[in-house]
Amino acid sequence: DIQMTQSPSSVSASVGDRVTITCQASQDISTWLAWYQQKPGKAPRLLIYSVSTLQSGVPSRFSGSGSGTDFTLTISSLQPEDFATYYCQQANSGFTFGPGTQVEIK
Amino acid sequence: EVQLVDSGGGLVRPGGSLRLSCAASGFTFTDYAMNWVRQAPGKGLEWVASISSESTYIYYADEVKGRFTISRDNAKSSLSLQMNSLRAEDTAMYFCARGFWAAGALRYFDPWGRGTLVTVSS
Protein backbone atom coordinates (compact mmCIF):
# COMPACT_ATOMS: atom_id res chain seq x y z
CA ASP A 1 0.00 0.00 0.00
CA ILE A 2 1.09 3.54 -0.73
CA GLN A 3 1.51 5.73 2.34
CA MET A 4 1.26 9.51 2.26
CA THR A 5 2.93 11.94 4.65
CA GLN A 6 2.49 15.69 4.93
CA SER A 7 4.52 18.43 6.53
CA PRO A 8 4.11 20.45 8.52
CA SER A 9 1.19 19.03 10.48
CA SER A 10 0.16 22.58 11.25
CA VAL A 11 1.29 26.05 10.27
CA SER A 12 0.46 29.44 11.75
CA ALA A 13 0.33 32.22 9.20
CA SER A 14 -1.02 35.70 8.65
CA VAL A 15 -3.25 37.06 5.92
CA GLY A 16 -1.06 37.82 2.93
CA ASP A 17 1.60 35.25 3.80
CA ARG A 18 2.89 32.68 1.34
CA VAL A 19 2.22 29.17 2.65
CA THR A 20 3.79 25.97 1.38
CA ILE A 21 2.67 22.45 2.33
CA THR A 22 4.56 19.36 1.25
CA CYS A 23 3.30 15.85 0.63
CA GLN A 24 5.42 12.76 0.16
CA ALA A 25 4.38 9.37 -1.20
CA SER A 26 6.05 6.13 -0.09
CA GLN A 27 6.53 5.18 -3.74
CA ASP A 28 6.35 6.76 -7.17
CA ILE A 29 2.79 7.92 -7.92
CA SER A 30 3.65 9.74 -11.15
CA THR A 31 1.37 12.79 -11.26
CA TRP A 32 -1.70 11.21 -9.69
CA LEU A 33 -2.04 13.55 -6.77
CA ALA A 34 -4.83 15.81 -5.56
CA TRP A 35 -5.23 18.41 -2.84
CA TYR A 36 -8.41 18.96 -0.83
CA GLN A 37 -9.44 21.74 1.53
CA GLN A 38 -11.65 21.03 4.52
CA LYS A 39 -13.13 23.60 6.86
CA PRO A 40 -14.45 22.59 10.31
CA GLY A 41 -17.77 20.78 10.10
CA LYS A 42 -17.75 20.82 6.30
CA ALA A 43 -17.09 18.32 3.56
CA PRO A 44 -13.72 18.32 1.80
CA ARG A 45 -13.44 20.30 -1.42
CA LEU A 46 -11.24 19.31 -4.35
CA LEU A 47 -8.79 22.14 -5.03
CA ILE A 48 -6.15 20.69 -7.33
CA TYR A 49 -5.89 17.42 -9.24
CA SER A 50 -3.18 15.71 -11.24
CA VAL A 51 -0.59 17.72 -9.29
CA SER A 52 -1.24 21.15 -10.74
CA THR A 53 -4.66 21.47 -12.40
CA LEU A 54 -6.96 23.81 -10.52
CA GLN A 55 -10.52 22.60 -10.13
CA SER A 56 -13.15 24.97 -11.51
CA GLY A 57 -13.77 27.93 -9.24
CA VAL A 58 -10.54 27.59 -7.25
CA PRO A 59 -8.65 30.90 -6.91
CA SER A 60 -5.36 31.22 -8.77
CA ARG A 61 -3.47 31.90 -5.53
CA PHE A 62 -3.49 28.11 -5.09
CA SER A 63 -0.90 26.15 -7.04
CA GLY A 64 0.58 22.68 -7.00
CA SER A 65 3.79 21.13 -8.21
CA GLY A 66 5.87 17.98 -8.05
CA SER A 67 6.07 14.50 -9.49
CA GLY A 68 7.09 11.02 -8.45
CA THR A 69 7.12 11.07 -4.67
CA ASP A 70 7.39 14.74 -3.66
CA PHE A 71 4.65 17.31 -4.07
CA THR A 72 3.87 20.84 -2.93
CA LEU A 73 0.76 22.94 -2.43
CA THR A 74 1.40 26.68 -2.35
CA ILE A 75 -0.96 29.46 -1.35
CA SER A 76 0.66 32.60 -2.70
CA SER A 77 -1.16 35.14 -0.53
CA LEU A 78 -3.19 33.67 2.29
CA GLN A 79 -6.75 34.95 2.55
CA PRO A 80 -9.10 34.72 5.57
CA GLU A 81 -11.18 32.03 3.87
CA ASP A 82 -8.10 29.84 3.38
CA PHE A 83 -7.74 28.91 7.05
CA ALA A 84 -8.58 25.21 6.92
CA THR A 85 -7.05 21.74 6.86
CA TYR A 86 -5.45 20.57 3.62
CA TYR A 87 -5.13 16.93 2.58
CA CYS A 88 -3.19 15.38 -0.26
CA GLN A 89 -4.48 12.19 -1.91
CA GLN A 90 -2.72 9.74 -4.18
CA ALA A 91 -4.62 8.12 -7.02
CA ASN A 92 -1.95 5.96 -8.62
CA SER A 93 -2.83 2.73 -6.81
CA GLY A 94 -6.00 2.74 -4.76
CA PHE A 95 -6.76 5.90 -2.87
CA THR A 96 -4.77 7.14 0.11
CA PHE A 97 -4.95 10.47 1.88
CA GLY A 98 -2.24 12.25 3.77
CA PRO A 99 -2.79 13.03 7.46
CA GLY A 100 -3.58 16.68 6.81
CA THR A 101 -2.02 20.09 7.43
CA GLN A 102 -3.93 22.61 9.49
CA VAL A 103 -3.42 26.23 8.43
CA GLU A 104 -4.12 28.43 11.43
CA ILE A 105 -4.31 32.15 12.00
CA LYS A 106 -1.18 33.61 13.55
CA GLU B 1 -26.46 22.54 -8.94
CA VAL B 2 -24.82 19.23 -8.07
CA GLN B 3 -26.04 17.95 -4.70
CA LEU B 4 -25.22 14.87 -2.67
CA VAL B 5 -27.27 14.36 0.48
CA ASP B 6 -26.03 11.69 2.87
CA SER B 7 -28.32 10.10 5.43
CA GLY B 8 -28.82 7.04 7.61
CA GLY B 9 -26.18 7.52 10.26
CA GLY B 10 -26.79 6.98 13.95
CA LEU B 11 -25.76 5.14 17.10
CA VAL B 12 -25.37 1.39 16.78
CA ARG B 13 -23.96 -1.28 19.08
CA PRO B 14 -20.81 -3.24 18.18
CA GLY B 15 -21.75 -6.09 15.89
CA GLY B 16 -24.80 -4.25 14.64
CA SER B 17 -25.78 -3.07 11.18
CA LEU B 18 -26.61 0.23 9.54
CA ARG B 19 -27.47 1.32 6.01
CA LEU B 20 -26.33 4.68 4.70
CA SER B 21 -27.87 6.42 1.72
CA CYS B 22 -26.82 9.23 -0.57
CA ALA B 23 -29.34 11.03 -2.77
CA ALA B 24 -27.80 12.63 -5.85
CA SER B 25 -29.21 15.42 -7.99
CA GLY B 26 -28.09 18.04 -10.46
CA PHE B 27 -26.12 15.71 -12.71
CA THR B 28 -26.54 12.56 -14.78
CA PHE B 29 -26.02 9.93 -12.11
CA THR B 30 -25.37 7.13 -14.57
CA ASP B 31 -22.33 8.98 -15.97
CA TYR B 32 -20.34 8.73 -12.76
CA ALA B 33 -18.73 6.26 -10.40
CA MET B 34 -19.62 6.90 -6.78
CA ASN B 35 -17.67 6.50 -3.58
CA TRP B 36 -17.78 6.49 0.20
CA VAL B 37 -15.03 8.14 2.23
CA ARG B 38 -15.00 8.31 6.03
CA GLN B 39 -13.39 10.45 8.68
CA ALA B 40 -13.06 9.35 12.30
CA PRO B 41 -13.58 12.14 14.84
CA GLY B 42 -10.61 14.49 14.76
CA LYS B 43 -8.79 12.31 12.25
CA GLY B 44 -7.99 12.27 8.55
CA LEU B 45 -9.80 10.94 5.52
CA GLU B 46 -10.03 7.27 4.63
CA TRP B 47 -11.42 5.85 1.39
CA VAL B 48 -14.02 3.12 2.03
CA ALA B 49 -15.55 1.89 -1.22
CA SER B 50 -16.20 2.71 -4.87
CA ILE B 51 -18.74 1.54 -7.43
CA SER B 52 -18.69 2.11 -11.18
CA SER B 53 -21.55 3.71 -13.05
CA GLU B 54 -23.27 0.41 -13.94
CA SER B 55 -22.13 -1.43 -10.79
CA THR B 56 -19.78 -3.53 -12.92
CA TYR B 57 -16.73 -2.70 -10.79
CA ILE B 58 -16.80 -2.51 -7.01
CA TYR B 59 -13.82 -1.95 -4.73
CA TYR B 60 -13.43 -1.90 -0.96
CA ALA B 61 -10.77 -0.89 1.50
CA ASP B 62 -9.29 -3.92 3.25
CA GLU B 63 -10.61 -2.63 6.58
CA VAL B 64 -14.23 -3.03 5.49
CA LYS B 65 -14.07 -5.86 2.95
CA GLY B 66 -16.53 -8.61 3.79
CA ARG B 67 -18.50 -6.39 6.18
CA PHE B 68 -19.63 -3.45 4.02
CA THR B 69 -21.53 -3.54 0.72
CA ILE B 70 -21.75 -0.58 -1.64
CA SER B 71 -24.61 -0.45 -4.12
CA ARG B 72 -26.48 2.01 -6.28
CA ASP B 73 -29.94 2.44 -7.78
CA ASN B 74 -29.53 4.38 -11.02
CA ALA B 75 -33.30 4.75 -11.47
CA LYS B 76 -33.42 6.64 -8.18
CA SER B 77 -30.01 8.37 -8.44
CA SER B 78 -29.07 6.95 -5.09
CA LEU B 79 -26.04 5.33 -3.53
CA SER B 80 -26.04 3.05 -0.49
CA LEU B 81 -23.60 1.54 1.95
CA GLN B 82 -24.76 -1.48 3.93
CA MET B 83 -22.56 -1.82 7.00
CA ASN B 84 -22.61 -5.07 8.97
CA SER B 85 -20.57 -6.40 11.91
CA LEU B 86 -19.80 -2.85 12.93
CA ARG B 87 -16.85 -2.15 15.20
CA ALA B 88 -15.90 0.78 17.39
CA GLU B 89 -13.22 1.72 14.87
CA ASP B 90 -15.92 2.23 12.23
CA THR B 91 -17.10 5.29 14.14
CA ALA B 92 -16.77 8.16 11.70
CA MET B 93 -18.46 10.72 9.52
CA TYR B 94 -19.25 8.99 6.25
CA PHE B 95 -19.21 11.10 3.08
CA CYS B 96 -20.50 10.08 -0.30
CA ALA B 97 -18.51 11.57 -3.15
CA ARG B 98 -18.81 11.60 -6.90
CA GLY B 99 -15.97 10.03 -8.81
CA PHE B 100 -13.67 12.21 -10.88
CA TRP B 101 -11.99 10.52 -13.82
CA ALA B 102 -8.59 11.30 -15.30
CA ALA B 103 -6.69 9.38 -17.96
CA GLY B 104 -9.33 6.69 -18.16
CA ALA B 105 -9.52 5.82 -14.48
CA LEU B 106 -11.31 6.86 -11.33
CA ARG B 107 -8.82 9.08 -9.54
CA TYR B 108 -10.35 11.76 -7.34
CA PHE B 109 -13.52 12.73 -5.49
CA ASP B 110 -15.64 15.76 -6.32
CA PRO B 111 -18.00 16.94 -5.01
CA TRP B 112 -18.76 15.50 -1.59
CA GLY B 113 -21.93 15.22 0.45
CA ARG B 114 -22.08 16.84 3.87
CA GLY B 115 -21.69 13.51 5.59
CA THR B 116 -23.64 11.36 8.01
CA LEU B 117 -22.25 10.38 11.41
CA VAL B 118 -21.99 6.73 12.44
CA THR B 119 -21.23 5.99 16.08
CA VAL B 120 -20.52 2.42 17.13
CA SER B 121 -20.70 2.10 20.90
CA SER B 122 -22.25 -0.04 23.58
mmCIF file of C-alpha atoms in Angstrom:
data_model
loop_
_atom_site.group_PDB
_atom_site.id
_atom_site.type_symbol
_atom_site.label_atom_id
_atom_site.label_comp_id
_atom_site.label_asym_id
_atom_site.label_seq_id
_atom_site.Cartn_x
_atom_site.Cartn_y
_atom_site.Cartn_z
ATOM 1 C CA ASP A 1 0.000 0.000 0.000
ATOM 2 C CA ILE A 2 1.092 3.543 -0.726
ATOM 3 C CA GLN A 3 1.506 5.727 2.336
ATOM 4 C CA MET A 4 1.260 9.510 2.263
ATOM 5 C CA THR A 5 2.927 11.943 4.650
ATOM 6 C CA GLN A 6 2.490 15.689 4.932
ATOM 7 C CA SER A 7 4.519 18.435 6.529
ATOM 8 C CA PRO A 8 4.112 20.451 8.518
ATOM 9 C CA SER A 9 1.192 19.028 10.481
ATOM 10 C CA SER A 10 0.162 22.582 11.248
ATOM 11 C CA VAL A 11 1.290 26.053 10.268
ATOM 12 C CA SER A 12 0.457 29.440 11.746
ATOM 13 C CA ALA A 13 0.334 32.217 9.202
ATOM 14 C CA SER A 14 -1.020 35.699 8.651
ATOM 15 C CA VAL A 15 -3.245 37.056 5.924
ATOM 16 C CA GLY A 16 -1.060 37.820 2.929
ATOM 17 C CA ASP A 17 1.605 35.245 3.798
ATOM 18 C CA ARG A 18 2.892 32.680 1.340
ATOM 19 C CA VAL A 19 2.223 29.171 2.651
ATOM 20 C CA THR A 20 3.789 25.972 1.380
ATOM 21 C CA ILE A 21 2.674 22.453 2.330
ATOM 22 C CA THR A 22 4.559 19.358 1.251
ATOM 23 C CA CYS A 23 3.296 15.845 0.631
ATOM 24 C CA GLN A 24 5.419 12.761 0.156
ATOM 25 C CA ALA A 25 4.384 9.373 -1.198
ATOM 26 C CA SER A 26 6.046 6.131 -0.089
ATOM 27 C CA GLN A 27 6.533 5.180 -3.738
ATOM 28 C CA ASP A 28 6.347 6.764 -7.174
ATOM 29 C CA ILE A 29 2.788 7.919 -7.917
ATOM 30 C CA SER A 30 3.649 9.738 -11.149
ATOM 31 C CA THR A 31 1.371 12.793 -11.262
ATOM 32 C CA TRP A 32 -1.701 11.207 -9.686
ATOM 33 C CA LEU A 33 -2.036 13.553 -6.767
ATOM 34 C CA ALA A 34 -4.826 15.805 -5.563
ATOM 35 C CA TRP A 35 -5.230 18.412 -2.838
ATOM 36 C CA TYR A 36 -8.414 18.960 -0.833
ATOM 37 C CA GLN A 37 -9.441 21.736 1.526
ATOM 38 C CA GLN A 38 -11.649 21.031 4.520
ATOM 39 C CA LYS A 39 -13.126 23.596 6.864
ATOM 40 C CA PRO A 40 -14.455 22.591 10.310
ATOM 41 C CA GLY A 41 -17.775 20.785 10.096
ATOM 42 C CA LYS A 42 -17.746 20.821 6.304
ATOM 43 C CA ALA A 43 -17.089 18.315 3.559
ATOM 44 C CA PRO A 44 -13.719 18.325 1.802
ATOM 45 C CA ARG A 45 -13.437 20.300 -1.418
ATOM 46 C CA LEU A 46 -11.241 19.306 -4.351
ATOM 47 C CA LEU A 47 -8.787 22.137 -5.029
ATOM 48 C CA ILE A 48 -6.147 20.693 -7.331
ATOM 49 C CA TYR A 49 -5.888 17.424 -9.235
ATOM 50 C CA SER A 50 -3.177 15.707 -11.243
ATOM 51 C CA VAL A 51 -0.591 17.724 -9.286
ATOM 52 C CA SER A 52 -1.242 21.147 -10.736
ATOM 53 C CA THR A 53 -4.664 21.472 -12.396
ATOM 54 C CA LEU A 54 -6.961 23.815 -10.518
ATOM 55 C CA GLN A 55 -10.524 22.601 -10.131
ATOM 56 C CA SER A 56 -13.148 24.966 -11.510
ATOM 57 C CA GLY A 57 -13.774 27.928 -9.238
ATOM 58 C CA VAL A 58 -10.539 27.594 -7.250
ATOM 59 C CA PRO A 59 -8.649 30.901 -6.909
ATOM 60 C CA SER A 60 -5.363 31.218 -8.765
ATOM 61 C CA ARG A 61 -3.467 31.898 -5.527
ATOM 62 C CA PHE A 62 -3.489 28.107 -5.087
ATOM 63 C CA SER A 63 -0.905 26.150 -7.045
ATOM 64 C CA GLY A 64 0.576 22.676 -7.002
ATOM 65 C CA SER A 65 3.790 21.129 -8.205
ATOM 66 C CA GLY A 66 5.870 17.977 -8.055
ATOM 67 C CA SER A 67 6.072 14.502 -9.490
ATOM 68 C CA GLY A 68 7.087 11.022 -8.454
ATOM 69 C CA THR A 69 7.122 11.071 -4.668
ATOM 70 C CA ASP A 70 7.389 14.735 -3.664
ATOM 71 C CA PHE A 71 4.652 17.313 -4.075
ATOM 72 C CA THR A 72 3.867 20.836 -2.932
ATOM 73 C CA LEU A 73 0.762 22.941 -2.427
ATOM 74 C CA THR A 74 1.399 26.678 -2.346
ATOM 75 C CA ILE A 75 -0.964 29.459 -1.349
ATOM 76 C CA SER A 76 0.664 32.596 -2.699
ATOM 77 C CA SER A 77 -1.158 35.141 -0.532
ATOM 78 C CA LEU A 78 -3.194 33.668 2.289
ATOM 79 C CA GLN A 79 -6.749 34.948 2.552
ATOM 80 C CA PRO A 80 -9.097 34.723 5.570
ATOM 81 C CA GLU A 81 -11.176 32.034 3.867
ATOM 82 C CA ASP A 82 -8.098 29.838 3.380
ATOM 83 C CA PHE A 83 -7.744 28.907 7.051
ATOM 84 C CA ALA A 84 -8.576 25.211 6.916
ATOM 85 C CA THR A 85 -7.051 21.744 6.857
ATOM 86 C CA TYR A 86 -5.454 20.567 3.621
ATOM 87 C CA TYR A 87 -5.127 16.931 2.579
ATOM 88 C CA CYS A 88 -3.193 15.380 -0.257
ATOM 89 C CA GLN A 89 -4.478 12.191 -1.909
ATOM 90 C CA GLN A 90 -2.716 9.736 -4.182
ATOM 91 C CA ALA A 91 -4.621 8.120 -7.021
ATOM 92 C CA ASN A 92 -1.953 5.959 -8.615
ATOM 93 C CA SER A 93 -2.832 2.732 -6.811
ATOM 94 C CA GLY A 94 -5.998 2.740 -4.756
ATOM 95 C CA PHE A 95 -6.760 5.904 -2.865
ATOM 96 C CA THR A 96 -4.771 7.139 0.114
ATOM 97 C CA PHE A 97 -4.954 10.466 1.876
ATOM 98 C CA GLY A 98 -2.242 12.252 3.770
ATOM 99 C CA PRO A 99 -2.785 13.033 7.464
ATOM 100 C CA GLY A 100 -3.579 16.678 6.810
ATOM 101 C CA THR A 101 -2.017 20.089 7.428
ATOM 102 C CA GLN A 102 -3.925 22.610 9.485
ATOM 103 C CA VAL A 103 -3.423 26.230 8.434
ATOM 104 C CA GLU A 104 -4.116 28.425 11.434
ATOM 105 C CA ILE A 105 -4.315 32.148 12.003
ATOM 106 C CA LYS A 106 -1.183 33.614 13.550
ATOM 107 C CA GLU B 1 -26.464 22.536 -8.944
ATOM 108 C CA VAL B 2 -24.821 19.233 -8.069
ATOM 109 C CA GLN B 3 -26.044 17.954 -4.704
ATOM 110 C CA LEU B 4 -25.223 14.873 -2.667
ATOM 111 C CA VAL B 5 -27.274 14.359 0.483
ATOM 112 C CA ASP B 6 -26.028 11.688 2.873
ATOM 113 C CA SER B 7 -28.316 10.105 5.433
ATOM 114 C CA GLY B 8 -28.822 7.042 7.609
ATOM 115 C CA GLY B 9 -26.181 7.522 10.263
ATOM 116 C CA GLY B 10 -26.788 6.976 13.953
ATOM 117 C CA LEU B 11 -25.764 5.138 17.096
ATOM 118 C CA VAL B 12 -25.368 1.386 16.778
ATOM 119 C CA ARG B 13 -23.965 -1.279 19.084
ATOM 120 C CA PRO B 14 -20.812 -3.235 18.180
ATOM 121 C CA GLY B 15 -21.746 -6.091 15.892
ATOM 122 C CA GLY B 16 -24.800 -4.254 14.636
ATOM 123 C CA SER B 17 -25.781 -3.069 11.180
ATOM 124 C CA LEU B 18 -26.612 0.233 9.538
ATOM 125 C CA ARG B 19 -27.467 1.317 6.012
ATOM 126 C CA LEU B 20 -26.325 4.677 4.699
ATOM 127 C CA SER B 21 -27.872 6.420 1.725
ATOM 128 C CA CYS B 22 -26.820 9.229 -0.573
ATOM 129 C CA ALA B 23 -29.338 11.030 -2.773
ATOM 130 C CA ALA B 24 -27.803 12.628 -5.852
ATOM 131 C CA SER B 25 -29.213 15.421 -7.986
ATOM 132 C CA GLY B 26 -28.095 18.039 -10.457
ATOM 133 C CA PHE B 27 -26.118 15.714 -12.709
ATOM 134 C CA THR B 28 -26.545 12.564 -14.784
ATOM 135 C CA PHE B 29 -26.024 9.932 -12.110
ATOM 136 C CA THR B 30 -25.374 7.135 -14.574
ATOM 137 C CA ASP B 31 -22.333 8.976 -15.970
ATOM 138 C CA TYR B 32 -20.341 8.727 -12.759
ATOM 139 C CA ALA B 33 -18.729 6.265 -10.403
ATOM 140 C CA MET B 34 -19.620 6.896 -6.778
ATOM 141 C CA ASN B 35 -17.674 6.498 -3.581
ATOM 142 C CA TRP B 36 -17.779 6.486 0.202
ATOM 143 C CA VAL B 37 -15.030 8.138 2.232
ATOM 144 C CA ARG B 38 -14.999 8.310 6.028
ATOM 145 C CA GLN B 39 -13.389 10.451 8.684
ATOM 146 C CA ALA B 40 -13.060 9.345 12.295
ATOM 147 C CA PRO B 41 -13.582 12.137 14.845
ATOM 148 C CA GLY B 42 -10.610 14.493 14.763
ATOM 149 C CA LYS B 43 -8.792 12.306 12.253
ATOM 150 C CA GLY B 44 -7.986 12.272 8.554
ATOM 151 C CA LEU B 45 -9.796 10.943 5.516
ATOM 152 C CA GLU B 46 -10.031 7.266 4.628
ATOM 153 C CA TRP B 47 -11.424 5.847 1.385
ATOM 154 C CA VAL B 48 -14.022 3.125 2.033
ATOM 155 C CA ALA B 49 -15.553 1.887 -1.217
ATOM 156 C CA SER B 50 -16.197 2.714 -4.871
ATOM 157 C CA ILE B 51 -18.744 1.538 -7.434
ATOM 158 C CA SER B 52 -18.691 2.106 -11.180
ATOM 159 C CA SER B 53 -21.554 3.705 -13.050
ATOM 160 C CA GLU B 54 -23.271 0.411 -13.941
ATOM 161 C CA SER B 55 -22.132 -1.432 -10.790
ATOM 162 C CA THR B 56 -19.776 -3.525 -12.917
ATOM 163 C CA TYR B 57 -16.732 -2.704 -10.789
ATOM 164 C CA ILE B 58 -16.802 -2.511 -7.009
ATOM 165 C CA TYR B 59 -13.820 -1.948 -4.728
ATOM 166 C CA TYR B 60 -13.426 -1.905 -0.963
ATOM 167 C CA ALA B 61 -10.774 -0.887 1.500
ATOM 168 C CA ASP B 62 -9.288 -3.919 3.253
ATOM 169 C CA GLU B 63 -10.606 -2.628 6.580
ATOM 170 C CA VAL B 64 -14.235 -3.034 5.487
ATOM 171 C CA LYS B 65 -14.069 -5.857 2.955
ATOM 172 C CA GLY B 66 -16.531 -8.610 3.793
ATOM 173 C CA ARG B 67 -18.502 -6.391 6.181
ATOM 174 C CA PHE B 68 -19.631 -3.452 4.023
ATOM 175 C CA THR B 69 -21.528 -3.537 0.715
ATOM 176 C CA ILE B 70 -21.751 -0.584 -1.640
ATOM 177 C CA SER B 71 -24.609 -0.454 -4.118
ATOM 178 C CA ARG B 72 -26.484 2.013 -6.283
ATOM 179 C CA ASP B 73 -29.937 2.445 -7.777
ATOM 180 C CA ASN B 74 -29.530 4.384 -11.017
ATOM 181 C CA ALA B 75 -33.299 4.747 -11.469
ATOM 182 C CA LYS B 76 -33.419 6.643 -8.181
ATOM 183 C CA SER B 77 -30.015 8.365 -8.435
ATOM 184 C CA SER B 78 -29.069 6.949 -5.095
ATOM 185 C CA LEU B 79 -26.038 5.326 -3.527
ATOM 186 C CA SER B 80 -26.042 3.046 -0.491
ATOM 187 C CA LEU B 81 -23.602 1.537 1.951
ATOM 188 C CA GLN B 82 -24.765 -1.478 3.934
ATOM 189 C CA MET B 83 -22.562 -1.823 7.005
ATOM 190 C CA ASN B 84 -22.611 -5.074 8.972
ATOM 191 C CA SER B 85 -20.574 -6.398 11.910
ATOM 192 C CA LEU B 86 -19.797 -2.850 12.926
ATOM 193 C CA ARG B 87 -16.851 -2.151 15.197
ATOM 194 C CA ALA B 88 -15.895 0.779 17.393
ATOM 195 C CA GLU B 89 -13.219 1.716 14.874
ATOM 196 C CA ASP B 90 -15.916 2.227 12.227
ATOM 197 C CA THR B 91 -17.098 5.290 14.144
ATOM 198 C CA ALA B 92 -16.765 8.164 11.699
ATOM 199 C CA MET B 93 -18.461 10.719 9.524
ATOM 200 C CA TYR B 94 -19.254 8.989 6.248
ATOM 201 C CA PHE B 95 -19.210 11.097 3.083
ATOM 202 C CA CYS B 96 -20.499 10.079 -0.303
ATOM 203 C CA ALA B 97 -18.506 11.574 -3.148
ATOM 204 C CA ARG B 98 -18.812 11.598 -6.898
ATOM 205 C CA GLY B 99 -15.968 10.031 -8.812
ATOM 206 C CA PHE B 100 -13.666 12.210 -10.884
ATOM 207 C CA TRP B 101 -11.989 10.520 -13.819
ATOM 208 C CA ALA B 102 -8.589 11.301 -15.299
ATOM 209 C CA ALA B 103 -6.688 9.376 -17.962
ATOM 210 C CA GLY B 104 -9.327 6.691 -18.158
ATOM 211 C CA ALA B 105 -9.519 5.819 -14.481
ATOM 212 C CA LEU B 106 -11.311 6.855 -11.328
ATOM 213 C CA ARG B 107 -8.820 9.084 -9.540
ATOM 214 C CA TYR B 108 -10.352 11.756 -7.343
ATOM 215 C CA PHE B 109 -13.520 12.725 -5.491
ATOM 216 C CA ASP B 110 -15.640 15.758 -6.317
ATOM 217 C CA PRO B 111 -18.001 16.941 -5.009
ATOM 218 C CA TRP B 112 -18.759 15.502 -1.591
ATOM 219 C CA GLY B 113 -21.927 15.225 0.450
ATOM 220 C CA ARG B 114 -22.077 16.838 3.874
ATOM 221 C CA GLY B 115 -21.691 13.509 5.591
ATOM 222 C CA THR B 116 -23.636 11.358 8.013
ATOM 223 C CA LEU B 117 -22.254 10.377 11.414
ATOM 224 C CA VAL B 118 -21.995 6.734 12.445
ATOM 225 C CA THR B 119 -21.226 5.992 16.076
ATOM 226 C CA VAL B 120 -20.516 2.420 17.133
ATOM 227 C CA SER B 121 -20.697 2.104 20.896
ATOM 228 C CA SER B 122 -22.250 -0.037 23.581
#
